[in-house]
Coordinates of N, CA, C and O in Angstrom, one line a residue:
X497 N 0.8 -1.2 0.0 CA 0.0 0.0 0.0 C 0.9 1.2 0.0 O 0.9 2.0 0.9
X498 N 1.6 1.4 -1.1 CA 2.6 2.5 -1.1 C 1.9 3.9 -1.3 O 2.3 4.8 -0.7
X499 N 0.9 4.0 -2.1 CA 0.3 5.3 -2.4 C -0.8 5.7 -1.5 O -1.3 6.8 -1.6
X500 N -1.2 4.8 -0.6 CA -2.4 5.1 0.2 C -1.9 5.8 1.5 O -0.9 5.6 2.1
X501 N -2.8 6.7 2.0 CA -2.6 7.4 3.2 C -3.3 6.6 4.3 O -4.5 6.5 4.3
X502 N -2.5 6.0 5.2 CA -3.1 5.2 6.3 C -3.1 6.0 7.6 O -2.4 7.0 7.7
X503 N -3.8 5.5 8.6 CA -3.7 6.1 9.9 C -2.3 6.1 10.5 O -1.9 7.0 11.1
X504 N -1.6 5.0 10.2 CA -0.2 4.9 10.7 C 0.7 6.0 10.0 O 1.5 6.5 10.7
X505 N 0.5 6.2 8.7 CA 1.3 7.3 8.1 C 0.9 8.7 8.6 O 1.7 9.5 8.7
X506 N -0.4 8.9 8.9 CA -0.8 10.2 9.4 C -0.2 10.4 10.7 O 0.3 11.6 11.0
X507 N -0.1 9.4 11.6 CA 0.5 9.6 12.9 C 2.0 9.5 12.9 O 2.7 9.9 13.8
X508 N 2.6 8.9 11.8 CA 4.0 8.8 11.6 C 4.6 7.7 12.5 O 5.7 7.8 13.1
X509 N 3.8 6.6 12.7 CA 4.3 5.5 13.5 C 4.3 4.2 12.7 O 3.7 4.1 11.6
X510 N 4.9 3.2 13.3 CA 5.0 1.9 12.7 C 3.7 1.1 12.9 O 2.9 1.5 13.8
X511 N 3.4 0.2 12.1 CA 2.1 -0.6 12.2 C 2.1 -1.4 13.5 O 1.0 -1.8 13.9
X512 N 3.2 -1.7 14.1 CA 3.3 -2.5 15.3 C 3.5 -1.6 16.5 O 3.9 -2.0 17.6
X513 N 3.2 -0.3 16.4 CA 3.4 0.7 17.5 C 2.4 0.4 18.7 O 1.3 -0.1 18.5
X514 N 3.0 0.6 19.9 CA 2.2 0.4 21.1 C 1.3 1.6 21.3 O 1.4 2.6 20.6
X515 N 0.3 1.4 22.3 CA -0.6 2.5 22.6 C 0.2 3.7 23.1 O -0.2 4.9 22.9
X516 N 1.3 3.5 23.8 CA 2.1 4.6 24.3 C 2.8 5.4 23.2 O 2.8 6.6 23.2
X517 N 3.3 4.6 22.2 CA 3.9 5.3 21.0 C 2.8 6.1 20.2 O 3.1 7.2 19.8
X518 N 1.6 5.5 20.1 CA 0.5 6.2 19.5 C 0.2 7.5 20.2 O 0.0 8.6 19.6
X519 N 0.1 7.4 21.5 CA -0.2 8.6 22.3 C 0.9 9.7 22.2 O 0.6 10.9 22.0
X520 N 2.1 9.3 22.2 CA 3.2 10.2 22.0 C 3.2 10.9 20.7 O 3.3 12.1 20.6
X521 N 2.9 10.2 19.6 CA 2.9 10.7 18.3 C 1.7 11.7 18.2 O 1.7 12.7 17.6
X522 N 0.5 11.3 18.8 CA -0.7 12.1 18.7 C -0.4 13.4 19.5 O -0.8 14.5 19.0
X523 N 0.2 13.4 20.7 CA 0.4 14.6 21.4 C 1.4 15.5 20.7 O 1.1 16.7 20.6
X524 N 2.4 15.0 20.1 CA 3.3 15.8 19.3 C 2.6 16.5 18.1 O 2.8 17.7 17.9
X525 N 1.8 15.7 17.4 CA 1.2 16.2 16.2 C 0.0 17.2 16.6 O -0.2 18.2 15.9
X526 N -0.6 16.9 17.7 CA -1.7 17.8 18.1 C -1.2 19.2 18.5 O -1.8 20.2 18.3
X527 N 0.0 19.2 19.1 CA 0.6 20.5 19.5 C 1.0 21.3 18.2 O 0.9 22.5 18.2
X528 N 1.5 20.5 17.2 CA 1.9 21.2 16.0 C 0.7 21.6 15.1 O 0.8 22.7 14.5
X529 N -0.4 20.9 15.1 CA -1.5 21.1 14.2 C -2.7 21.7 14.8 O -3.6 22.0 14.0
X530 N -2.8 21.8 16.1 CA -4.0 22.4 16.7 C -4.3 23.8 16.2 O -3.3 24.6 16.1
X531 N -5.5 24.1 15.8 CA -5.8 25.4 15.2 C -5.4 26.6 16.1 O -5.2 27.7 15.6
X532 N -5.4 26.4 17.4 CA -5.1 27.5 18.3 C -3.6 27.7 18.4 O -3.1 28.8 18.8
X533 N -2.7 26.7 18.1 CA -1.3 26.8 18.3 C -0.5 26.8 17.1 O 0.8 26.9 17.2
X534 N -1.1 26.7 15.9 CA -0.3 26.5 14.7 C -0.3 27.8 13.9 O -1.1 28.7 14.1
X535 N 0.7 27.9 13.0 CA 0.7 29.1 12.1 C 0.1 28.8 10.7 O 0.1 29.7 9.9
X536 N -0.5 27.7 10.6 CA -1.2 27.3 9.3 C -2.5 28.1 9.2 O -3.0 28.6 10.2
X537 N -3.1 28.0 8.0 CA -4.4 28.6 7.8 C -5.4 27.8 8.7 O -5.2 26.7 9.0
X538 N -6.4 28.5 9.1 CA -7.4 27.9 10.1 C -8.0 26.7 9.5 O -8.1 25.7 10.2
X539 N -8.6 26.8 8.3 CA -9.2 25.6 7.7 C -8.3 24.4 7.5 O -8.6 23.3 7.7
X540 N -7.1 24.7 7.0 CA -6.1 23.7 6.8 C -5.7 23.0 8.1 O -5.6 21.8 8.2
X541 N -5.5 23.8 9.1 CA -5.2 23.3 10.4 C -6.3 22.4 11.0 O -6.0 21.4 11.5
X542 N -7.5 22.9 10.8 CA -8.7 22.1 11.3 C -8.7 20.7 10.6 O -8.9 19.7 11.2
X543 N -8.6 20.7 9.3 CA -8.6 19.5 8.5 C -7.5 18.5 8.9 O -7.8 17.3 9.1
X544 N -6.3 19.0 9.0 CA -5.2 18.2 9.4 C -5.4 17.6 10.8 O -5.1 16.5 11.1
X545 N -5.8 18.5 11.7 CA -6.0 18.1 13.1 C -7.1 17.1 13.2 O -7.0 16.1 14.0
X546 N -8.1 17.2 12.4 CA -9.3 16.3 12.4 C -8.8 14.9 12.0 O -9.2 13.9 12.5
X547 N -7.9 14.9 10.9 CA -7.4 13.6 10.4 C -6.5 12.9 11.5 O -6.6 11.7 11.7
X548 N -5.7 13.7 12.2 CA -4.9 13.1 13.2 C -5.7 12.6 14.4 O -5.5 11.5 14.9
X549 N -6.7 13.4 14.8 CA -7.6 12.9 15.8 C -8.4 11.7 15.5 O -8.5 10.7 16.2
X550 N -8.9 11.6 14.2 CA -9.6 10.4 13.8 C -8.6 9.2 13.7 O -9.0 8.1 14.2
X551 N -7.4 9.4 13.3 CA -6.4 8.3 13.2 C -6.1 7.8 14.6 O -6.1 6.6 14.9
X552 N -5.9 8.7 15.6 CA -5.6 8.3 16.9 C -6.8 7.6 17.6 O -6.6 6.6 18.3
X553 N -8.0 8.1 17.4 CA -9.1 7.5 18.1 C -9.3 6.1 17.6 O -9.7 5.2 18.3
X554 N -9.1 5.8 16.3 CA -9.4 4.5 15.7 C -8.2 3.5 16.0 O -8.5 2.4 16.2
X555 N -7.0 4.0 16.1 CA -5.9 3.1 16.4 C -5.7 2.9 17.9 O -5.2 1.8 18.3
X556 N -6.2 3.8 18.7 CA -6.0 3.6 20.2 C -7.1 2.6 20.7 O -6.8 1.9 21.7
X557 N -8.2 2.4 20.0 CA -9.2 1.4 20.4 C -8.8 0.1 19.8 O -8.7 0.0 18.6
X558 N -8.6 -0.9 20.7 CA -8.1 -2.2 20.2 C -9.1 -2.9 19.2 O -8.6 -3.5 18.2
X559 N -10.4 -2.8 19.4 CA -11.3 -3.4 18.5 C -11.3 -2.7 17.1 O -11.3 -3.4 16.1
X560 N -11.3 -1.4 17.1 CA -11.2 -0.7 15.8 C -9.9 -0.9 15.1 O -9.8 -0.9 13.9
X561 N -8.8 -0.9 15.9 CA -7.5 -1.1 15.3 C -7.4 -2.5 14.6 O -6.9 -2.6 13.5
X562 N -8.0 -3.5 15.3 CA -8.0 -4.8 14.7 C -8.8 -4.9 13.4 O -8.3 -5.4 12.4
X563 N -9.9 -4.2 13.4 CA -10.7 -4.1 12.1 C -10.0 -3.4 11.1 O -10.0 -3.8 9.9
X564 N -9.3 -2.3 11.5 CA -8.6 -1.5 10.5 C -7.4 -2.3 9.9 O -7.2 -2.2 8.7
X565 N -6.7 -3.0 10.7 CA -5.6 -3.8 10.2 C -6.1 -4.9 9.3 O -5.4 -5.2 8.3
X566 N -7.2 -5.5 9.6 CA -7.8 -6.5 8.7 C -8.1 -5.8 7.3 O -7.9 -6.4 6.3
X567 N -8.7 -4.6 7.4 CA -9.1 -3.9 6.1 C -7.8 -3.6 5.3 O -7.8 -3.8 4.1
X568 N -6.7 -3.2 6.0 CA -5.5 -2.9 5.3 C -4.9 -4.2 4.6 O -4.4 -4.1 3.5
X569 N -5.0 -5.3 5.3 CA -4.5 -6.5 4.7 C -5.3 -7.0 3.5 O -4.8 -7.4 2.5
X570 N -6.7 -6.8 3.6 CA -7.5 -7.2 2.5 C -7.3 -6.3 1.3 O -7.2 -6.7 0.2
X571 N -7.2 -5.0 1.6 CA -7.0 -4.0 0.5 C -5.6 -4.2 -0.1 O -5.4 -3.9 -1.3
X572 N -4.6 -4.6 0.6 CA -3.3 -4.8 0.0 C -3.2 -6.0 -0.8 O -2.3 -6.1 -1.7
X573 N -4.0 -7.0 -0.6 CA -4.0 -8.3 -1.3 C -4.7 -8.2 -2.6 O -4.3 -8.9 -3.6
X574 N -5.8 -7.4 -2.7 CA -6.5 -7.4 -4.0 C -6.2 -6.0 -4.7 O -5.8 -5.1 -4.0
X575 N -6.3 -6.0 -6.0 CA -6.0 -4.7 -6.7 C -7.0 -3.6 -6.2 O -8.2 -3.9 -6.1
X576 N -6.5 -2.5 -5.9 CA -7.3 -1.4 -5.4 C -7.8 -0.4 -6.5 O -7.1 -0.3 -7.5
X577 N -8.9 0.2 -6.2 CA -9.4 1.3 -7.1 C -8.5 2.5 -6.9 O -8.1 2.8 -5.8
X578 N -8.4 3.4 -7.9 CA -7.5 4.5 -7.7 C -8.0 5.6 -6.6 O -7.2 6.2 -6.0
X579 N -9.3 5.7 -6.5 CA -9.8 6.8 -5.6 C -10.4 6.2 -4.3 O -11.2 6.8 -3.6
X580 N -10.0 5.0 -3.9 CA -10.5 4.4 -2.7 C -9.9 5.1 -1.5 O -8.7 5.3 -1.4
X581 N -10.7 5.6 -0.6 CA -10.3 6.3 0.6 C -10.3 5.3 1.8 O -11.3 4.9 2.2
X582 N -9.2 5.0 2.4 CA -9.0 4.0 3.4 C -9.8 4.5 4.7 O -10.4 3.8 5.4
X583 N -9.7 5.8 4.9 CA -10.3 6.3 6.2 C -11.8 6.2 6.2 O -12.4 5.9 7.2
X584 N -12.5 6.3 5.0 CA -13.9 6.2 5.0 C -14.4 4.8 5.2 O -15.6 4.6 5.6
X585 N -13.6 3.8 4.9 CA -14.1 2.4 5.1 C -14.2 2.1 6.6 O -15.1 1.3 7.0
X586 N -13.4 2.7 7.5 CA -13.5 2.4 8.9 C -14.7 3.1 9.5 O -15.2 2.7 10.5
X587 N -15.1 4.2 9.0 CA -16.2 5.0 9.5 C -17.4 4.1 9.5 O -18.2 4.1 10.4
X588 N -17.6 3.4 8.4 CA -18.8 2.5 8.3 C -18.7 1.4 9.4 O -19.7 1.0 10.0
X589 N -17.5 0.9 9.6 CA -17.3 -0.2 10.6 C -17.5 0.3 12.0 O -18.0 -0.4 12.9
X590 N -17.3 1.6 12.2 CA -17.4 2.2 13.6 C -18.9 2.3 14.0 O -19.2 2.3 15.1
X591 N -19.8 2.3 13.0 CA -21.2 2.3 13.3 C -21.8 0.9 13.5 O -23.0 0.8 13.7
X592 N -21.0 -0.1 13.4 CA -21.5 -1.5 13.5 C -21.9 -1.7 15.0 O -21.3 -1.2 15.9
X593 N -23.0 -2.4 15.1 CA -23.6 -2.6 16.5 C -22.7 -3.5 17.4 O -22.9 -3.5 18.6
X594 N -21.8 -4.3 16.8 CA -21.0 -5.2 17.6 C -19.9 -4.4 18.3 O -19.4 -4.9 19.4
X595 N -19.5 -3.3 17.8 CA -18.4 -2.5 18.4 C -18.9 -1.7 19.7 O -20.1 -1.3 19.7
X596 N -18.0 -1.5 20.6 CA -18.4 -0.8 21.8 C -18.3 0.7 21.5 O -18.8 1.5 22.3
X597 N -17.8 1.1 20.5 CA -17.6 2.6 20.2 C -16.1 2.9 20.3 O -15.3 2.1 20.7
X598 N -15.8 4.1 19.9 CA -14.4 4.5 19.9 C -14.1 5.4 21.0 O -13.1 6.1 21.0
X599 N -14.9 5.5 22.0 CA -14.7 6.3 23.2 C -14.4 5.4 24.3 O -15.0 4.4 24.5
X600 N -13.4 5.8 25.1 CA -13.0 5.0 26.3 C -13.9 5.2 27.4 O -14.5 6.3 27.6
X601 N -14.1 4.2 28.3 CA -14.9 4.4 29.5 C -14.2 5.4 30.5 O -13.0 5.6 30.4
X602 N -15.0 5.9 31.4 CA -14.4 6.8 32.5 C -13.4 6.0 33.3 O -13.7 4.8 33.7
X603 N -12.3 6.6 33.7 CA -11.4 5.9 34.7 C -12.0 6.1 36.1 O -12.9 6.8 36.3
X604 N -11.3 5.4 37.0 CA -11.8 5.5 38.4 C -11.6 6.9 38.9 O -12.5 7.4 39.7
X605 N -10.5 7.6 38.6 CA -10.3 9.0 39.0 C -11.4 9.9 38.5 O -11.9 10.8 39.2
X606 N -11.8 9.7 37.2 CA -12.8 10.5 36.6 C -14.2 10.3 37.3 O -14.9 11.2 37.5
X607 N -14.5 9.0 37.6 CA -15.7 8.7 38.2 C -15.8 9.3 39.6 O -16.8 9.8 40.1
X608 N -14.7 9.2 40.4 CA -14.6 9.8 41.7 C -14.8 11.3 41.6 O -15.5 11.9 42.5
X609 N -14.2 12.0 40.6 CA -14.3 13.4 40.5 C -15.8 13.8 40.2 O -16.3 14.8 40.7
X610 N -16.4 13.0 39.3 CA -17.9 13.3 39.1 C -18.7 13.1 40.3 O -19.6 13.9 40.6
X611 N -18.4 12.0 41.1 CA -19.1 11.8 42.4 C -18.9 13.0 43.3 O -19.9 13.5 43.9
X612 N -17.7 13.5 43.4 CA -17.4 14.6 44.3 C -18.2 15.9 43.8 O -18.7 16.6 44.6
X613 N -18.2 16.1 42.5 CA -18.8 17.3 42.0 C -20.3 17.2 42.3 O -20.9 18.2 42.7
X614 N -21.0 16.1 42.0 CA -22.4 16.0 42.3 C -22.7 16.1 43.8 O -23.7 16.8 44.2
X615 N -21.8 15.5 44.6 CA -22.0 15.6 46.1 C -21.9 17.1 46.5 O -22.7 17.6 47.3
X616 N -20.9 17.8 46.0 CA -20.7 19.2 46.4 C -21.9 20.1 46.0 O -22.3 20.9 46.7
X617 N -22.4 19.8 44.8 CA -23.5 20.6 44.3 C -24.7 20.3 45.2 O -25.5 21.3 45.5
X618 N -25.0 19.1 45.5 CA -26.1 18.7 46.3 C -26.0 19.4 47.7 O -27.0 19.9 48.2
X619 N -24.9 19.3 48.3 CA -24.7 19.9 49.7 C -24.8 21.4 49.6 O -25.4 22.0 50.5
X620 N -24.3 22.0 48.6 CA -24.4 23.5 48.4 C -25.9 23.9 48.3 O -26.3 24.9 48.9
X621 N -26.6 23.2 47.5 CA -28.1 23.5 47.4 C -28.8 23.3 48.7 O -29.6 24.1 49.1
X622 N -28.4 22.2 49.5 CA -29.0 22.0 50.8 C -28.7 23.1 51.7 O -29.6 23.6 52.4
X623 N -27.4 23.5 51.8 CA -27.1 24.7 52.7 C -27.8 25.9 52.2 O -28.2 26.7 53.1
X624 N -27.9 26.2 51.0 CA -28.6 27.4 50.5 C -30.0 27.4 50.9 O -30.6 28.4 51.4
X625 N -30.7 26.2 50.9 CA -32.1 26.2 51.3 C -32.2 26.3 52.8 O -33.1 27.1 53.3
X626 N -31.3 25.7 53.6 CA -31.3 25.9 55.0 C -31.0 27.3 55.5 O -31.7 27.9 56.3
X627 N -30.0 28.0 54.9 CA -29.7 29.3 55.2 C -30.9 30.3 54.8 O -31.2 31.2 55.6
X628 N -31.5 30.0 53.7 CA -32.6 30.9 53.3 C -33.8 30.7 54.2 O -34.5 31.6 54.5
X629 N -34.0 29.5 54.7 CA -35.2 29.3 55.5 C -34.9 29.8 56.9 O -35.9 30.3 57.6
X630 N -33.7 29.8 57.4 CA -33.4 30.4 58.8 C -33.3 31.9 58.8 O -33.6 32.5 59.8
X631 N -32.8 32.5 57.8 CA -32.6 33.9 57.8 C -33.7 34.7 57.1 O -33.7 35.9 57.2
X632 N -34.6 34.0 56.5 CA -35.7 34.7 55.8 C -36.7 35.2 56.7 O -36.8 34.9 57.9
X633 N -37.5 36.2 56.2 CA -38.5 36.8 57.0 C -39.8 36.0 56.8 O -39.8 35.0 56.1
X634 N -40.9 36.5 57.4 CA -42.2 35.8 57.3 C -42.6 35.8 55.8 O -42.2 36.7 55.0
X635 N -43.3 34.9 55.4 CA -43.8 34.8 54.1 C -44.8 35.9 53.7 O -44.7 36.4 52.7
X636 N -45.6 36.3 54.7 CA -46.6 37.3 54.5 C -46.1 38.7 54.8 O -46.9 39.6 55.2
X637 N -44.8 38.9 54.8 CA -44.3 40.3 55.1 C -44.6 41.3 54.0 O -44.7 40.9 52.8
X638 N -44.7 42.5 54.3 CA -45.0 43.6 53.3 C -43.6 44.1 52.8 O -42.7 44.3 53.5
X639 N -43.5 44.2 51.4 CA -42.3 44.7 50.9 C -42.0 46.1 51.4 O -42.9 46.9 51.6
X640 N -40.7 46.4 51.6 CA -40.3 47.8 52.1 C -40.7 48.9 51.1 O -40.9 50.0 51.6
X641 N -40.7 48.7 49.9 CA -41.0 49.7 48.9 C -42.5 50.1 49.0 O -42.9 51.2 48.5
X642 N -43.3 49.3 49.6 CA -44.7 49.7 49.8 C -45.0 50.5 51.1 O -46.1 51.0 51.3
X643 N -44.0 50.5 52.0 CA -44.2 51.2 53.3 C -43.8 52.6 53.3 O -43.0 53.1 54.0
X644 N -44.5 53.5 52.6 CA -44.2 54.9 52.6 C -45.1 55.7 53.4 O -46.1 55.8 53.8

């Protein structure tokens, strides 16, 4: 597959690269190509960054990477059409019901942070209601602007 642009070529890694190597390559490229930090044109930077992000998301997920590698092997064994886009073939596979999706689940630290956030919001609302009920005046009080 000499003429084709693959996810591995986009990230600049070997096909046997580990997840750590993929992450390193993605971090390096995202710093270079992010629309906020690059000197490239805005649309060009967005397009390149989107391709890098798509490549990383699909190669970092073991299920999608396995499917992608199988597609690369099948496409390299049979004669390819000149305008075949390798990236679009995986997008169809990502919508398959068998796949878990290309987003990772929350880690334990993230779940704990969400739990703390919800707890703090609930306690804050409870304190606000308690403070309002103890410092508030009677419900049937007359507004001061009416007392002239």
